[in-house]
């Protein structure tokens, strides 16, 4: 099973890496492509948005074409996007390669990662170990992205970082030969094109509205309202198809599971905290404090170590503690880390003064990411894994997108210590929302002493 898990975990690593490594290339890319910090932020946000918008359709396609086929197709599209980004002559081509093609590729390949992990690892602790490995590499990709990207950028150029991504994709494709799809594809499975378009447009309008906050408040409100209306249209379309006996993009039954709903909210806020903190701290250190890409990346090693330590302990922790306890504790530790980073806004401390806060955030999120995913995926039977995996990844990537958009918009609106403080306070408040949500989870969720049926509701 380890041979099967390796390409799945590496796939999560490279997609998370792509979402954070550009944070330390902001100055280099903006100077080389003759654009602005806001332009690079736009490219980062569009990448995350494309993932969030297309993850649900991507999960649904696995039923029709098979998990392995979608996985390999996503890797191929991603690899082309990485190579195109490496030779981009301007911001437009960079957005096409990095934001669009890599985003589409990720939306195709990530749902199979979580579906295959759920189907291949059926026992509670083995699934916790598998998800722990996947989430560990995903968290490391997000947290170590600044360091790896910084080293490559300083030693060669920012373009080489995209070549690195393409090489990792090639390695994953080679390792994927061992993967066998446990469920046969169903070519007769219908695909809700209308639902896919409505869900994607609604999510795009919502995040675009957030991005407009620092330019035009009325435009922001208009886009948010329009996005909400389109998503309402989407859900009405879903209900209409179900009443007509047709197969919608998402089944409304997914939203009737209270435990899963709460788990999805915790996932969203976990990734919001991780990506929001990464963008804010990386931008502040480079633009305000004047650190280069390598210095900034080295500081982020603290978050990487925290994520690695707590994620790899997932199996052992799942045996000793209920998953609700792990999620609640993780949020508490992460919020404490944001508080430490907030305290660094005053005075002119050494760059290493940011390390303790980043370490706490890494430990806390690493502690809570795996049980949150396990709670959601284990709440549904095999036949709904395609749907819930797409929804779960969409919610998580929407959190990543909102983290960059919300905190980044506050920070970029005025690159000063006060803007940094405002962004970190916003993240802390959102972290408290995640903590409250985690407290509302049912007590006694899956642990080693109270195992649940591997494919039944938790």
Coordinates of N, CA, C and O in Angstrom, one line a residue, residues 379-456:
X379 N -17.9 9.9 6.6 CA -19.3 10.1 6.9 C -20.2 9.6 5.8 O -21.5 9.6 5.9
X380 N -19.6 9.1 4.7 CA -20.4 8.7 3.5 C -20.0 7.4 3.0 O -18.8 7.0 3.1
X381 N -20.9 6.6 2.3 CA -20.5 5.3 1.7 C -19.7 5.5 0.5 O -19.5 6.6 -0.1
X382 N -19.2 4.3 -0.1 CA -18.4 4.3 -1.2 C -19.0 5.1 -2.4 O -18.3 5.8 -3.1
X383 N -20.3 4.8 -2.7 CA -20.9 5.4 -3.9 C -21.0 6.9 -3.9 O -21.3 7.5 -4.9
X384 N -20.8 7.5 -2.7 CA -20.9 9.0 -2.6 C -19.5 9.6 -2.5 O -19.4 10.8 -2.3
X385 N -18.4 8.8 -2.5 CA -17.1 9.3 -2.3 C -16.7 10.3 -3.4 O -15.9 11.3 -3.1
X386 N -17.1 10.1 -4.6 CA -16.8 11.1 -5.7 C -17.4 12.5 -5.4 O -16.7 13.5 -5.5
X387 N -18.6 12.5 -5.0 CA -19.3 13.7 -4.7 C -18.7 14.4 -3.5 O -18.4 15.6 -3.5
X388 N -18.6 13.7 -2.3 CA -18.1 14.3 -1.1 C -16.6 14.7 -1.2 O -16.2 15.7 -0.7
X389 N -15.8 14.0 -2.0 CA -14.4 14.3 -2.2 C -14.3 15.6 -2.9 O -13.5 16.5 -2.6
X390 N -15.1 15.8 -4.0 CA -15.1 17.0 -4.8 C -15.6 18.2 -3.9 O -14.9 19.3 -3.9
X391 N -16.6 18.0 -3.2 CA -17.1 19.1 -2.3 C -16.1 19.4 -1.2 O -15.9 20.6 -0.9
X392 N -15.5 18.4 -0.6 CA -14.6 18.6 0.5 C -13.4 19.4 0.0 O -12.9 20.4 0.6
X393 N -12.8 19.0 -1.2 CA -11.7 19.7 -1.7 C -12.0 21.1 -2.2 O -11.2 22.0 -2.1
X394 N -13.2 21.3 -2.7 CA -13.7 22.6 -3.1 C -13.8 23.6 -1.9 O -13.3 24.7 -2.0
X395 N -14.4 23.0 -0.8 CA -14.5 23.8 0.4 C -13.1 24.2 0.9 O -12.9 25.3 1.3
X396 N -12.2 23.2 0.9 CA -10.8 23.5 1.4 C -10.1 24.5 0.6 O -9.5 25.4 1.1
X397 N -10.2 24.4 -0.7 CA -9.5 25.3 -1.6 C -10.2 26.6 -1.7 O -9.5 27.7 -1.9
X398 N -11.5 26.7 -1.4 CA -12.1 28.0 -1.3 C -11.6 28.7 0.0 O -11.4 29.9 0.0
X399 N -11.3 27.9 1.0 CA -10.7 28.5 2.2 C -9.3 29.0 1.9 O -9.0 30.1 2.3
X400 N -8.5 28.3 1.1 CA -7.2 28.8 0.7 C -7.3 30.1 -0.1 O -6.6 31.1 0.1
X401 N -8.3 30.1 -1.0 CA -8.5 31.3 -1.8 C -9.0 32.5 -1.0 O -8.5 33.6 -1.2
X402 N -9.9 32.2 -0.1 CA -10.4 33.3 0.8 C -9.3 33.8 1.7 O -9.2 35.0 2.0
X403 N -8.4 32.9 2.2 CA -7.3 33.3 3.0 C -6.4 34.3 2.3 O -6.1 35.4 2.9
X404 N -6.1 34.0 1.1 CA -5.2 34.9 0.3 C -6.0 36.2 -0.1 O -5.4 37.3 0.0
X405 N -7.2 36.0 -0.4 CA -8.0 37.2 -0.9 C -8.3 38.2 0.3 O -8.1 39.4 0.2
X406 N -8.8 37.6 1.4 CA -9.2 38.5 2.5 C -8.0 39.1 3.2 O -7.9 40.4 3.2
X407 N -7.1 38.3 3.7 CA -5.9 38.8 4.4 C -5.1 39.6 3.4 O -4.5 40.7 3.7
X408 N -4.9 39.1 2.2 CA -4.1 39.8 1.2 C -4.6 41.1 0.8 O -3.9 42.1 0.6
X409 N -5.9 41.2 0.7 CA -6.6 42.5 0.3 C -6.3 43.6 1.4 O -6.0 44.7 1.1
X410 N -6.5 43.1 2.6 CA -6.2 44.1 3.8 C -4.8 44.5 3.8 O -4.5 45.7 3.9
X411 N -3.9 43.6 3.5 CA -2.5 43.9 3.6 C -2.0 44.8 2.4 O -1.4 45.8 2.6
X412 N -2.4 44.4 1.2 CA -1.9 45.1 0.0 C -2.6 46.5 -0.1 O -2.0 47.4 -0.7
X413 N -3.7 46.7 0.6 CA -4.4 48.0 0.6 C -3.5 49.0 1.2 O -3.6 50.2 0.9
X414 N -2.6 48.6 2.1 CA -1.7 49.6 2.7 C -0.5 48.8 3.4 O -0.7 48.3 4.5
X415 N 0.6 48.6 2.6 CA 1.7 47.8 3.1 C 2.4 48.5 4.2 O 3.5 49.1 4.1
X416 N 1.8 48.4 5.4 CA 2.4 49.0 6.6 C 2.3 48.1 7.8 O 1.6 47.0 7.7
X417 N 2.9 48.4 8.9 CA 2.7 47.6 10.1 C 1.3 47.5 10.5 O 0.8 46.4 11.0
X418 N 0.5 48.6 10.4 CA -0.9 48.6 10.8 C -1.7 47.7 9.9 O -2.6 47.0 10.4
X419 N -1.4 47.7 8.6 CA -2.1 46.8 7.7 C -1.8 45.3 8.1 O -2.7 44.4 8.0
X420 N -0.6 45.0 8.4 CA -0.2 43.7 8.8 C -1.0 43.3 10.1 O -1.5 42.2 10.1
X421 N -1.1 44.2 11.0 CA -1.8 43.9 12.3 C -3.3 43.6 12.0 O -3.9 42.7 12.5
X422 N -3.9 44.4 11.1 CA -5.3 44.3 10.8 C -5.6 42.9 10.1 O -6.6 42.2 10.4
X423 N -4.6 42.5 9.2 CA -4.8 41.2 8.5 C -4.7 40.1 9.5 O -5.5 39.1 9.4
X424 N -3.7 40.2 10.5 CA -3.6 39.1 11.4 C -4.7 39.0 12.4 O -5.2 37.9 12.8
X425 N -5.3 40.2 12.8 CA -6.5 40.2 13.6 C -7.6 39.5 12.9 O -8.4 38.7 13.5
X426 N -7.8 39.8 11.7 CA -8.9 39.2 10.9 C -8.7 37.7 10.9 O -9.7 36.9 11.0
X427 N -7.5 37.2 10.7 CA -7.3 35.8 10.6 C -7.5 35.1 12.0 O -8.1 34.0 12.1
X428 N -7.2 35.8 13.1 CA -7.4 35.3 14.4 C -8.9 35.2 14.7 O -9.4 34.2 15.3
X429 N -9.7 36.2 14.3 CA -11.2 36.1 14.5 C -11.8 34.9 13.7 O -12.6 34.2 14.2
X430 N -11.3 34.7 12.5 CA -11.8 33.6 11.7 C -11.4 32.3 12.3 O -12.1 31.3 12.2
X431 N -10.2 32.3 12.9 CA -9.7 31.1 13.6 C -10.7 30.7 14.8 O -10.9 29.6 15.1
X432 N -11.1 31.8 15.5 CA -12.1 31.6 16.6 C -13.4 31.0 16.1 O -14.0 30.1 16.8
X433 N -13.8 31.4 14.9 CA -15.0 30.8 14.3 C -14.8 29.3 14.1 O -15.7 28.5 14.3
X434 N -13.6 29.0 13.6 CA -13.3 27.5 13.4 C -13.3 26.8 14.7 O -13.7 25.6 14.8
X435 N -12.8 27.4 15.7 CA -12.7 26.8 17.1 C -14.1 26.5 17.6 O -14.4 25.4 18.1
X436 N -15.0 27.5 17.5 CA -16.4 27.3 17.9 C -17.1 26.2 17.1 O -17.8 25.3 17.7
X437 N -16.8 26.1 15.8 CA -17.4 25.1 15.0 C -16.9 23.7 15.4 O -17.7 22.7 15.5
X438 N -15.6 23.6 15.7 CA -15.0 22.3 16.2 C -15.7 21.9 17.5 O -15.9 20.7 17.7
X439 N -15.9 22.8 18.4 CA -16.6 22.5 19.7 C -17.9 21.9 19.4 O -18.4 21.0 20.2
X440 N -18.6 22.3 18.4 CA -20.0 21.8 18.1 C -20.0 20.4 17.5 O -21.1 19.8 17.4
X441 N -18.8 19.9 17.1 CA -18.8 18.5 16.6 C -19.2 17.5 17.7 O -19.0 17.8 18.8
X442 N -19.9 16.4 17.3 CA -20.3 15.4 18.3 C -19.1 14.9 19.0 O -18.0 14.7 18.5
X443 N -19.3 14.6 20.3 CA -18.3 14.0 21.1 C -18.1 12.5 20.7 O -19.1 11.9 20.2
X444 N -16.9 12.0 20.9 CA -16.7 10.6 20.7 C -16.6 10.2 19.2 O -16.9 9.0 18.9
X445 N -16.2 11.1 18.4 CA -16.0 10.8 17.0 C -14.9 9.7 16.9 O -14.0 9.6 17.8
X446 N -14.8 9.0 15.8 CA -13.9 7.9 15.5 C -12.6 8.0 16.3 O -11.9 9.0 16.1
X447 N -12.3 7.0 17.1 CA -11.0 6.9 17.7 C -10.7 5.4 17.7 O -11.5 4.6 17.3
X448 N -9.5 5.0 18.2 CA -9.1 3.6 18.2 C -10.0 2.8 19.1 O -10.2 1.6 18.9
X449 N -10.6 3.4 20.1 CA -11.4 2.6 21.1 C -12.8 2.6 20.6 O -13.6 1.8 21.1
X450 N -13.2 3.4 19.7 CA -14.6 3.5 19.2 C -14.7 3.5 17.7 O -15.1 4.4 17.1
X451 N -14.1 2.4 17.1 CA -14.1 2.4 15.6 C -15.5 2.3 15.1 O -16.4 1.7 15.6
X452 N -15.7 3.0 13.9 CA -17.0 2.9 13.2 C -16.8 2.1 12.0 O -15.7 1.8 11.5
X453 N -17.9 1.7 11.4 CA -17.8 0.9 10.1 C -17.1 1.8 9.1 O -17.3 3.0 9.0
X454 N -16.2 1.2 8.4 CA -15.3 2.0 7.5 C -16.1 2.8 6.4 O -15.6 3.8 6.0
X455 N -17.3 2.4 6.0 CA -17.9 3.1 5.0 C -19.3 3.7 5.4 O -20.1 4.1 4.6
X456 N -19.5 3.6 6.7 CA -20.8 4.1 7.2 C -20.7 5.5 7.8 O -19.6 6.0 8.0

